[in-house]
Amino acid sequence: MKKRVGKFISFFAALVVAFLIPFTTFAYNRLGTGKVSGGASGLLFYIDSSAYEYRHSIMYGIQYWNGHISTVSVYQTTNKPSSRCDNYWGSYFPANSTIIAETQLILNNQPTYNYNVDWYWCKIFYNQNIYKYEDGQGNGLSYFNRKGTACHEYGHFLGLAHVSTTACIMCQLGSGRTAGQPSNDDINGITAIYGS
Amino acid sequence: MKKVKNIVIASTILITFALSGCNSSMASYKTKSMGDKEMLTENTVGNASSLANSSDFIPIIDEGNTRYFSWHTDRIRNYQSFDDLSSNAPAVVTGECIETTTVYKLHNIYTLSRICIQDVYKGDLHHGDNIWVVECGGRTTFGEYDYNCMVDEKEFENNEDRLPDDYQLVIGIDGFYPLKSGESVLLFLGDTSGFLPGVSDPLYDIIGDTDGKLYAQQDGTYRKASPSQTDHYVFDEGNLTISVEELESLE
């Protein structure tokens, strides 16, 4: 009898593992079937003078997408016309906004309206009321979270939408994001879009 | 007999677990097919922040002569309950949007709405007051947008397919769009006076951007809209709903 119970428990445990593993490896959402036109390898980003103070968190945050798959890589440029991702920092949001940053996708000098078509480039606007050094009074963001937000916004540019899995960079900070850089799920997302 | 009973119980437990496992996992990460669109969507309750999370996600958002689009954000906080909103909002009012104006600042678009206040549940405002509320996004023509938002030309762009100047644009954030004239709403407001340089009157904004904006329903309650590809909102039953009785408890 004990042997049978043991067998039953083993079988039960195997089933649990079998059911859980396949569904936890695809926690990403796409904006649509669109992506960065021409692919996402060797793209350039530009940091406007308005965001100079926070250039390190923006630069490292965006570059967290490097080194995972060969089809996605990004480097900083000072030549704005060649940049695929322009970063600005300023008073873009009203006082009670909870927006840390916003990504605007652009195609043919127009806002991208349909995420099933490819887009060329983006603008990222950082909120000066929130995207700033921590002041010890509960205002501002840690370096970890500033980099995380830059990384999150570039993830939108790559074609990823929000998720609620807190270990993913594409989870909003307000929804409990714990990640500071792309997780395996996020990488699965860009791999699905651009290939490996 | 006992053996058979044990097998039946064990099978029942297994099947129940397997089914619940399927539901919780597969429903969370199911693949949704819509025509030529194949998209992984996450079916989470109460997360209204992602377009892709909307059960009514439709990829085509050109309606007649109007093009809708929505920016994507990262937020530091989401207000999802009545208590959360009411405790953080200096003013809670119901009213009607009687006028909207599109304004620009730093090459971004905003909507300035005049709200005629009906009831005040919190804050130093009064019935009949007309106040200004600013929101990100707006309604304009492509010509106006192009002129005011000054989108840079890039060396890699082919700049084909430019929209006609009179083409209507509606710009929102995370699937929510600014107020329109005639809409009756419940607003959780804060002060943002001075945000728009040309506005000297007291200026209000909505707590948590779109979180603190609920629309009047026929049954007298106010309900948050679901994120949408257009401003023809759907009000799903699971969305935050606030009754007048709850509002009166603030007074």
CSV table of C-alpha atoms in Angstrom, one decimal:
chain,number,residue,atom,x,y,z
A,1,MET,CA,0.0,0.0,0.0
A,2,LYS,CA,2.8,2.4,1.0
A,3,LYS,CA,4.5,1.7,-2.3
A,4,ARG,CA,1.4,2.6,-4.2
A,5,VAL,CA,1.0,5.8,-2.3
A,6,GLY,CA,4.6,6.6,-3.1
A,7,LYS,CA,4.1,6.0,-6.7
A,8,PHE,CA,1.0,8.1,-6.7
A,9,ILE,CA,2.8,11.0,-5.1
A,10,SER,CA,5.6,10.8,-7.7
A,11,PHE,CA,3.2,10.7,-10.5
A,12,PHE,CA,1.3,13.6,-9.1
A,13,ALA,CA,4.5,15.7,-8.6
A,14,ALA,CA,5.6,14.9,-12.2
A,15,LEU,CA,2.2,16.1,-13.4
A,16,VAL,CA,2.5,19.4,-11.5
A,17,VAL,CA,5.9,20.1,-13.0
A,18,ALA,CA,4.7,19.1,-16.5
A,19,PHE,CA,1.7,21.5,-16.2
A,20,LEU,CA,3.6,24.5,-14.8
A,21,ILE,CA,6.8,24.6,-16.8
A,22,PRO,CA,5.5,25.1,-20.3
A,23,PHE,CA,3.3,28.0,-19.4
A,24,THR,CA,5.8,30.0,-17.4
A,25,THR,CA,8.3,30.4,-20.3
A,26,PHE,CA,6.2,32.7,-22.6
A,27,ALA,CA,5.3,35.6,-20.3
A,28,TYR,CA,5.5,38.3,-22.9
A,29,ASN,CA,3.1,40.3,-25.0
A,30,ARG,CA,3.6,41.9,-28.4
A,31,LEU,CA,2.2,45.3,-29.3
A,32,GLY,CA,1.1,43.7,-32.6
A,33,THR,CA,2.8,41.8,-35.4
A,34,GLY,CA,4.9,44.9,-36.2
A,35,LYS,CA,8.5,45.5,-35.3
A,36,VAL,CA,11.4,47.9,-36.0
A,37,SER,CA,11.6,48.2,-39.8
A,38,GLY,CA,14.8,46.6,-41.1
A,39,GLY,CA,15.4,44.7,-37.9
A,40,ALA,CA,16.8,45.7,-34.5
A,41,SER,CA,20.5,44.9,-34.9
A,42,GLY,CA,23.1,47.7,-34.8
A,43,LEU,CA,20.5,50.5,-34.0
A,44,LEU,CA,21.6,53.8,-32.6
A,45,PHE,CA,20.1,55.9,-29.8
A,46,TYR,CA,20.5,59.6,-29.1
A,47,ILE,CA,20.3,61.3,-25.7
A,48,ASP,CA,19.1,64.9,-26.0
A,49,SER,CA,20.9,67.6,-24.0
A,50,SER,CA,17.8,67.9,-21.8
A,51,ALA,CA,18.5,64.3,-20.5
A,52,TYR,CA,22.2,64.8,-20.1
A,53,GLU,CA,22.0,64.6,-16.3
A,54,TYR,CA,20.6,61.1,-16.5
A,55,ARG,CA,22.5,59.9,-19.5
A,56,HIS,CA,24.1,57.0,-17.6
A,57,SER,CA,20.9,55.4,-16.5
A,58,ILE,CA,19.4,55.9,-19.9
A,59,MET,CA,22.4,54.6,-21.7
A,60,TYR,CA,22.9,51.5,-19.5
A,61,GLY,CA,19.2,50.8,-19.4
A,62,ILE,CA,18.8,50.8,-23.1
A,63,GLN,CA,22.0,48.8,-23.6
A,64,TYR,CA,20.7,46.0,-21.3
A,65,TRP,CA,19.1,44.7,-24.5
A,66,ASN,CA,22.6,44.0,-25.9
A,67,GLY,CA,24.3,40.6,-25.6
A,68,HIS,CA,21.3,38.4,-25.5
A,69,ILE,CA,20.6,37.6,-29.1
A,70,SER,CA,22.5,38.5,-32.2
A,71,THR,CA,19.5,40.1,-33.9
A,72,VAL,CA,19.1,42.9,-31.2
A,73,SER,CA,21.8,45.4,-30.5
A,74,VAL,CA,21.9,49.1,-29.8
A,75,TYR,CA,24.6,51.8,-29.4
A,76,GLN,CA,24.7,55.4,-28.5
A,77,THR,CA,25.3,58.1,-31.2
A,78,THR,CA,25.7,61.9,-31.1
A,79,ASN,CA,24.3,62.1,-34.6
A,80,LYS,CA,20.6,62.7,-34.1
A,81,PRO,CA,19.5,62.2,-37.8
A,82,SER,CA,20.8,58.6,-37.6
A,83,SER,CA,19.2,57.8,-34.2
A,84,ARG,CA,16.4,55.3,-34.0
A,85,CYS,CA,15.6,56.3,-30.4
A,86,ASP,CA,15.7,59.9,-29.3
A,87,ASN,CA,15.6,60.4,-25.5
A,88,TYR,CA,14.2,63.6,-23.9
A,89,TRP,CA,13.8,64.7,-20.2
A,90,GLY,CA,11.5,67.5,-19.1
A,91,SER,CA,8.1,68.8,-17.9
A,92,TYR,CA,6.0,66.7,-20.2
A,93,PHE,CA,3.5,65.4,-17.7
A,94,PRO,CA,1.1,67.2,-15.2
A,95,ALA,CA,1.9,67.2,-11.5
A,96,ASN,CA,-0.3,64.2,-10.5
A,97,SER,CA,0.7,62.0,-13.4
A,98,THR,CA,2.2,58.7,-12.5
A,99,ILE,CA,4.0,58.3,-15.8
A,100,ILE,CA,7.7,57.9,-15.5
A,101,ALA,CA,8.3,57.8,-19.2
A,102,GLU,CA,6.4,57.5,-22.5
A,103,THR,CA,7.4,56.0,-25.9
A,104,GLN,CA,6.1,57.4,-29.1
A,105,LEU,CA,6.6,55.1,-32.1
A,106,ILE,CA,7.0,56.9,-35.5
A,107,LEU,CA,6.7,55.8,-39.1
A,108,ASN,CA,7.1,58.1,-42.1
A,109,ASN,CA,7.2,61.2,-39.8
A,110,GLN,CA,3.8,60.2,-38.4
A,111,PRO,CA,2.9,58.6,-35.2
A,112,THR,CA,2.5,54.8,-35.7
A,113,TYR,CA,-1.2,54.0,-35.5
A,114,ASN,CA,-1.2,50.3,-36.3
A,115,TYR,CA,1.2,48.0,-34.5
A,116,ASN,CA,0.8,45.4,-37.2
A,117,VAL,CA,2.9,47.5,-39.5
A,118,ASP,CA,6.6,48.1,-38.9
A,119,TRP,CA,7.8,51.4,-37.5
A,120,TYR,CA,11.1,53.2,-38.0
A,121,TRP,CA,12.0,55.0,-34.8
A,122,CYS,CA,10.8,56.4,-31.5
A,123,LYS,CA,10.9,59.2,-29.1
A,124,ILE,CA,11.1,58.5,-25.4
A,125,PHE,CA,10.0,61.3,-23.0
A,126,TYR,CA,11.1,61.0,-19.3
A,127,ASN,CA,9.1,62.8,-16.7
A,128,GLN,CA,11.3,65.3,-14.8
A,129,ASN,CA,9.0,65.0,-11.7
A,130,ILE,CA,9.6,61.3,-11.3
A,131,TYR,CA,12.7,60.3,-13.4
A,132,LYS,CA,15.2,62.0,-11.1
A,133,TYR,CA,17.5,61.2,-8.2
A,134,GLU,CA,16.0,60.0,-5.0
A,135,ASP,CA,15.7,62.7,-2.4
A,136,GLY,CA,15.1,60.6,0.7
A,137,GLN,CA,11.6,61.9,1.0
A,138,GLY,CA,10.1,59.2,-1.2
A,139,ASN,CA,10.5,61.2,-4.4
A,140,GLY,CA,12.6,60.2,-7.4
A,141,LEU,CA,13.8,56.8,-8.5
A,142,SER,CA,16.8,54.7,-7.6
A,143,TYR,CA,19.5,54.2,-10.2
A,144,PHE,CA,18.2,50.6,-10.6
A,145,ASN,CA,14.7,51.7,-11.4
A,146,ARG,CA,15.8,54.6,-13.7
A,147,LYS,CA,17.8,52.1,-15.7
A,148,GLY,CA,14.8,49.7,-15.6
A,149,THR,CA,12.5,52.4,-17.0
A,150,ALA,CA,14.8,53.2,-19.9
A,151,CYS,CA,15.1,49.5,-20.6
A,152,HIS,CA,11.3,49.1,-20.4
A,153,GLU,CA,10.7,51.9,-22.8
A,154,TYR,CA,13.2,50.5,-25.3
A,155,GLY,CA,11.3,47.2,-25.0
A,156,HIS,CA,8.2,49.0,-26.3
A,157,PHE,CA,10.2,50.3,-29.2
A,158,LEU,CA,11.3,46.7,-30.0
A,159,GLY,CA,7.6,45.8,-30.1
A,160,LEU,CA,6.9,44.4,-26.6
A,161,ALA,CA,3.7,45.4,-24.6
A,162,HIS,CA,3.1,45.3,-20.9
A,163,VAL,CA,2.9,42.1,-18.8
A,164,SER,CA,2.0,41.6,-15.2
A,165,THR,CA,4.8,39.2,-14.3
A,166,THR,CA,6.8,41.3,-11.9
A,167,ALA,CA,10.1,39.6,-12.8
A,168,CYS,CA,9.8,40.9,-16.4
A,169,ILE,CA,11.2,44.3,-17.5
A,170,MET,CA,8.0,44.8,-19.4
A,171,CYS,CA,6.0,44.9,-16.2
A,172,GLN,CA,5.2,48.5,-15.2
A,173,LEU,CA,7.0,49.7,-12.0
A,174,GLY,CA,3.6,50.6,-10.6
A,175,SER,CA,2.5,47.0,-11.1
A,176,GLY,CA,5.3,45.8,-8.9
A,177,ARG,CA,8.3,45.3,-11.3
A,178,THR,CA,11.3,43.8,-9.6
A,179,ALA,CA,13.4,43.4,-12.8
A,180,GLY,CA,16.1,45.9,-13.7
A,181,GLN,CA,17.0,44.4,-17.0
A,182,PRO,CA,15.4,41.9,-19.5
A,183,SER,CA,14.4,38.6,-18.1
A,184,ASN,CA,14.3,35.3,-20.0
A,185,ASP,CA,10.6,36.0,-20.8
A,186,ASP,CA,11.5,39.4,-22.3
A,187,ILE,CA,14.3,37.8,-24.3
A,188,ASN,CA,11.8,35.2,-25.5
A,189,GLY,CA,9.6,38.1,-26.6
A,190,ILE,CA,12.3,39.8,-28.8
A,191,THR,CA,13.4,36.4,-30.1
A,192,ALA,CA,9.9,35.7,-31.2
A,193,ILE,CA,9.9,39.1,-33.0
A,194,TYR,CA,13.4,39.2,-34.5
A,195,GLY,CA,14.7,35.6,-34.4
A,196,SER,CA,17.8,34.6,-32.7
B,1,MET,CA,-13.6,-2.4,-3.3
B,2,LYS,CA,-11.3,-0.1,-1.2
B,3,LYS,CA,-8.8,-0.2,-4.0
B,4,VAL,CA,-11.3,1.0,-6.6
B,5,LYS,CA,-12.4,3.8,-4.3
B,6,ASN,CA,-8.9,5.0,-3.9
B,7,ILE,CA,-8.3,5.0,-7.6
B,8,VAL,CA,-11.5,7.0,-8.2
B,9,ILE,CA,-10.5,9.5,-5.6
B,10,ALA,CA,-7.0,9.8,-6.9
B,11,SER,CA,-8.2,10.2,-10.5
B,12,THR,CA,-10.7,12.9,-9.4
B,13,ILE,CA,-8.0,14.9,-7.6
B,14,LEU,CA,-5.7,14.6,-10.6
B,15,ILE,CA,-8.3,15.6,-13.2
B,16,THR,CA,-9.4,18.6,-11.0
B,17,PHE,CA,-5.9,19.7,-10.5
B,18,ALA,CA,-5.0,19.3,-14.2
B,19,LEU,CA,-8.0,21.3,-15.2
B,20,SER,CA,-7.4,24.1,-12.8
B,21,GLY,CA,-3.8,24.2,-13.8
B,22,CYS,CA,-4.8,24.5,-17.4
B,23,ASN,CA,-7.2,27.3,-16.7
B,24,SER,CA,-4.9,29.3,-14.5
B,25,SER,CA,-1.8,28.9,-16.7
B,26,MET,CA,-3.2,28.7,-20.1
B,27,ALA,CA,-5.7,31.6,-19.6
B,28,SER,CA,-2.9,33.8,-18.5
B,29,TYR,CA,-0.7,33.2,-21.5
B,30,LYS,CA,-3.0,32.2,-24.3
B,31,THR,CA,-2.4,32.8,-28.0
B,32,LYS,CA,-5.1,34.9,-29.6
B,33,SER,CA,-5.6,34.7,-33.4
B,34,MET,CA,-7.3,37.6,-35.2
B,35,GLY,CA,-7.1,37.3,-38.9
B,36,ASP,CA,-3.4,37.6,-39.8
B,37,LYS,CA,-2.6,38.7,-36.3
B,38,GLU,CA,-1.0,36.2,-33.9
B,39,MET,CA,-0.4,37.7,-30.5
B,40,LEU,CA,0.3,36.4,-27.0
B,41,THR,CA,-2.1,38.1,-24.7
B,42,GLU,CA,-2.2,38.1,-21.0
B,43,ASN,CA,-5.7,37.7,-19.5
B,44,THR,CA,-5.3,39.4,-16.1
B,45,VAL,CA,-8.1,40.8,-14.1
B,46,GLY,CA,-7.8,44.4,-13.0
B,47,ASN,CA,-4.7,45.2,-15.2
B,48,ALA,CA,-6.1,47.9,-17.5
B,49,SER,CA,-2.8,49.3,-18.4
B,50,SER,CA,-2.0,47.5,-21.6
B,51,LEU,CA,-3.7,47.6,-24.9
B,52,ALA,CA,-2.7,44.0,-25.5
B,53,ASN,CA,-4.6,43.1,-22.3
B,54,SER,CA,-7.9,44.3,-23.7
B,55,SER,CA,-10.3,41.5,-24.6
B,56,ASP,CA,-11.5,43.7,-27.4
B,57,PHE,CA,-8.1,44.3,-29.0
B,58,ILE,CA,-8.7,45.1,-32.7
B,59,PRO,CA,-5.6,46.0,-34.7
B,60,ILE,CA,-7.3,48.4,-37.2
B,61,ILE,CA,-7.8,51.8,-35.8
B,62,ASP,CA,-8.4,54.0,-38.8
B,63,GLU,CA,-12.0,55.0,-38.6
B,64,GLY,CA,-13.2,56.9,-41.6
B,65,ASN,CA,-11.2,60.0,-41.7
B,66,THR,CA,-9.9,59.7,-38.2
B,67,ARG,CA,-6.7,57.9,-37.0
B,68,TYR,CA,-6.4,56.8,-33.4
B,69,PHE,CA,-3.1,56.0,-31.7
B,70,SER,CA,-1.9,55.6,-28.2
B,71,TRP,CA,1.6,56.0,-26.6
B,72,HIS,CA,3.1,53.4,-24.3
B,73,THR,CA,4.2,54.3,-20.8
B,74,ASP,CA,6.0,53.1,-17.6
B,75,ARG,CA,4.2,54.2,-14.5
B,76,ILE,CA,5.4,54.5,-10.9
B,77,ARG,CA,1.9,53.8,-9.5
B,78,ASN,CA,-1.5,52.5,-10.6
B,79,TYR,CA,-4.6,53.6,-8.6
B,80,GLN,CA,-7.0,50.7,-8.8
B,81,SER,CA,-9.5,51.2,-6.0
B,82,PHE,CA,-11.9,53.8,-4.7
B,83,ASP,CA,-10.0,54.2,-1.4
B,84,ASP,CA,-6.7,54.5,-3.2
B,85,LEU,CA,-8.0,57.3,-5.5
B,86,SER,CA,-10.1,59.2,-2.9
B,87,SER,CA,-7.3,59.2,-0.3
B,88,ASN,CA,-4.8,60.7,-2.8
B,89,ALA,CA,-7.1,63.2,-4.6
B,90,PRO,CA,-7.4,66.6,-3.0
B,91,ALA,CA,-10.7,67.1,-5.0
B,92,VAL,CA,-13.4,64.6,-6.0
B,93,VAL,CA,-16.2,65.9,-8.3
B,94,THR,CA,-18.7,64.9,-10.8
B,95,GLY,CA,-19.5,67.1,-13.8
B,96,GLU,CA,-19.9,67.6,-17.5
B,97,CYS,CA,-17.2,68.4,-20.0
B,98,ILE,CA,-18.5,71.5,-21.8
B,99,GLU,CA,-15.6,72.6,-23.9
B,100,THR,CA,-12.2,71.2,-25.0
B,101,THR,CA,-9.2,72.9,-26.5
B,102,THR,CA,-6.1,71.3,-27.9
B,103,VAL,CA,-2.9,72.9,-26.7
B,104,TYR,CA,0.9,72.2,-27.2
B,105,LYS,CA,3.9,72.3,-24.9
B,106,LEU,CA,7.4,71.2,-25.6
B,107,HIS,CA,6.2,69.7,-28.9
B,108,ASN,CA,3.7,67.5,-27.2
B,109,ILE,CA,-0.1,67.6,-27.4
B,110,TYR,CA,-2.5,68.1,-24.5
B,111,THR,CA,-6.2,68.6,-24.1
B,112,LEU,CA,-7.6,71.4,-21.9
B,113,SER,CA,-11.1,70.7,-20.9
B,114,ARG,CA,-13.6,73.0,-19.2
B,115,ILE,CA,-15.7,71.0,-16.6
B,116,CYS,CA,-19.0,72.3,-15.2
B,117,ILE,CA,-19.1,70.8,-11.7
B,118,GLN,CA,-22.3,69.1,-10.7
B,119,ASP,CA,-21.4,67.6,-7.2
B,120,VAL,CA,-18.4,68.1,-5.0
B,121,TYR,CA,-17.5,65.2,-2.7
B,122,LYS,CA,-14.1,66.4,-1.6
B,123,GLY,CA,-12.2,69.6,-1.9
B,124,ASP,CA,-12.8,73.4,-2.0
B,125,LEU,CA,-14.9,73.5,-5.2
B,126,HIS,CA,-18.6,74.2,-5.6
B,127,HIS,CA,-21.6,73.2,-7.7
B,128,GLY,CA,-21.7,75.2,-10.9
B,129,ASP,CA,-18.0,76.1,-10.9
B,130,ASN,CA,-16.3,75.8,-14.2
B,131,ILE,CA,-12.7,74.4,-13.9
B,132,TRP,CA,-9.9,73.6,-16.3
B,133,VAL,CA,-8.5,70.1,-16.4
B,134,VAL,CA,-5.5,69.1,-18.5
B,135,GLU,CA,-4.8,65.7,-20.0
B,136,CYS,CA,-2.0,64.3,-22.1
B,137,GLY,CA,-3.0,63.5,-25.7
B,138,GLY,CA,-5.6,65.3,-27.8
B,139,ARG,CA,-7.7,65.6,-31.0
B,140,THR,CA,-6.3,67.6,-33.9
B,141,THR,CA,-5.5,67.4,-37.6
B,142,PHE,CA,-2.3,65.9,-39.0
B,143,GLY,CA,-1.3,69.3,-40.4
B,144,GLU,CA,-1.6,70.9,-36.9
B,145,TYR,CA,0.2,68.0,-35.3
B,146,ASP,CA,3.0,68.1,-37.8
B,147,TYR,CA,3.4,71.9,-37.3
B,148,ASN,CA,3.3,71.9,-33.5
B,149,CYS,CA,5.0,68.6,-32.6
B,150,MET,CA,7.9,69.1,-35.1
B,151,VAL,CA,8.7,65.4,-35.7
B,152,ASP,CA,12.3,65.3,-36.8
B,153,GLU,CA,13.2,64.0,-40.2
B,154,LYS,CA,15.5,61.1,-40.1
B,155,GLU,CA,18.1,60.1,-42.7
B,156,PHE,CA,16.7,56.5,-42.8
B,157,GLU,CA,13.1,57.5,-43.3
B,158,ASN,CA,11.5,57.4,-46.8
B,159,ASN,CA,8.8,59.8,-45.7
B,160,GLU,CA,6.3,58.3,-48.0
B,161,ASP,CA,2.5,58.1,-47.4
B,162,ARG,CA,2.2,61.4,-45.7
B,163,LEU,CA,-1.3,61.9,-44.3
B,164,PRO,CA,-3.4,64.8,-45.7
B,165,ASP,CA,-3.2,67.9,-43.6
B,166,ASP,CA,-6.9,67.7,-42.7
B,167,TYR,CA,-6.8,64.1,-41.6
B,168,GLN,CA,-8.1,63.8,-38.0
B,169,LEU,CA,-5.9,62.4,-35.3
B,170,VAL,CA,-6.9,61.2,-31.8
B,171,ILE,CA,-4.0,60.7,-29.5
B,172,GLY,CA,-4.2,58.8,-26.2
B,173,ILE,CA,-2.1,57.0,-23.7
B,174,ASP,CA,-2.2,53.2,-22.9
B,175,GLY,CA,-5.5,52.9,-24.7
B,176,PHE,CA,-7.3,55.9,-23.0
B,177,TYR,CA,-8.2,59.2,-24.7
B,178,PRO,CA,-8.9,62.7,-23.5
B,179,LEU,CA,-12.3,64.0,-22.5
B,180,LYS,CA,-14.8,65.1,-25.1
B,181,SER,CA,-17.5,67.7,-24.9
B,182,GLY,CA,-20.8,66.3,-23.5
B,183,GLU,CA,-19.2,63.5,-21.4
B,184,SER,CA,-20.4,63.2,-17.8
B,185,VAL,CA,-17.6,62.0,-15.6
B,186,LEU,CA,-16.4,61.5,-12.0
B,187,LEU,CA,-13.0,63.0,-11.6
B,188,PHE,CA,-10.4,62.5,-8.9
B,189,LEU,CA,-8.4,65.7,-9.3
B,190,GLY,CA,-5.1,67.3,-8.1
B,191,ASP,CA,-3.6,70.7,-8.6
B,192,THR,CA,-1.2,71.3,-11.5
B,193,SER,CA,-1.5,75.0,-11.8
B,194,GLY,CA,1.4,76.5,-13.9
B,195,PHE,CA,1.9,73.4,-15.9
B,196,LEU,CA,0.6,75.1,-19.1
B,197,PRO,CA,2.4,78.5,-19.4
B,198,GLY,CA,-0.6,80.2,-21.1
B,199,VAL,CA,-3.2,79.2,-18.4
B,200,SER,CA,-3.3,81.6,-15.5
B,201,ASP,CA,-6.4,80.1,-13.9
B,202,PRO,CA,-6.2,77.3,-11.4
B,203,LEU,CA,-5.4,74.1,-13.4
B,204,TYR,CA,-6.3,70.6,-12.4
B,205,ASP,CA,-5.1,67.2,-13.6
B,206,ILE,CA,-6.4,63.7,-13.1
B,207,ILE,CA,-4.9,61.6,-10.3
B,208,GLY,CA,-2.9,58.8,-12.0
B,209,ASP,CA,-3.6,60.2,-15.5
B,210,THR,CA,-6.5,58.1,-16.6
B,211,ASP,CA,-7.0,56.1,-13.4
B,212,GLY,CA,-9.0,58.9,-11.8
B,213,LYS,CA,-11.5,59.3,-14.6
B,214,LEU,CA,-14.8,57.3,-14.5
B,215,TYR,CA,-17.8,57.7,-16.8
B,216,ALA,CA,-21.4,58.1,-15.8
B,217,GLN,CA,-23.5,55.0,-16.3
B,218,GLN,CA,-27.2,54.7,-16.9
B,219,ASP,CA,-27.7,53.1,-13.4
B,220,GLY,CA,-26.3,56.2,-11.7
B,221,THR,CA,-22.9,54.7,-11.0
B,222,TYR,CA,-19.5,55.7,-12.5
B,223,ARG,CA,-17.3,53.2,-14.2
B,224,LYS,CA,-13.8,53.1,-15.5
B,225,ALA,CA,-13.5,52.4,-19.3
B,226,SER,CA,-11.5,49.5,-20.6
B,227,PRO,CA,-8.5,50.4,-22.7
B,228,SER,CA,-9.5,50.7,-26.3
B,229,GLN,CA,-8.2,51.3,-29.8
B,230,THR,CA,-10.7,54.2,-30.2
B,231,ASP,CA,-12.5,56.6,-27.9
B,232,HIS,CA,-15.7,54.6,-28.3
B,233,TYR,CA,-15.3,53.0,-24.9
B,234,VAL,CA,-16.4,49.6,-23.6
B,235,PHE,CA,-17.3,49.4,-19.9
B,236,ASP,CA,-16.5,45.9,-18.7
B,237,GLU,CA,-18.2,44.6,-15.6
B,238,GLY,CA,-15.0,44.0,-13.8
B,239,ASN,CA,-13.8,47.6,-14.2
B,240,LEU,CA,-13.7,49.9,-11.1
B,241,THR,CA,-17.3,51.1,-10.4
B,242,ILE,CA,-18.2,53.7,-7.9
B,243,SER,CA,-21.7,54.5,-6.6
B,244,VAL,CA,-23.0,57.8,-5.3
B,245,GLU,CA,-23.4,56.3,-1.9
B,246,GLU,CA,-19.6,55.6,-1.8
B,247,LEU,CA,-18.9,59.1,-2.9
B,248,GLU,CA,-21.3,60.6,-0.2
B,249,SER,CA,-19.2,58.7,2.4
B,250,LEU,CA,-16.4,61.2,1.6
B,251,GLU,CA,-18.4,64.2,2.6
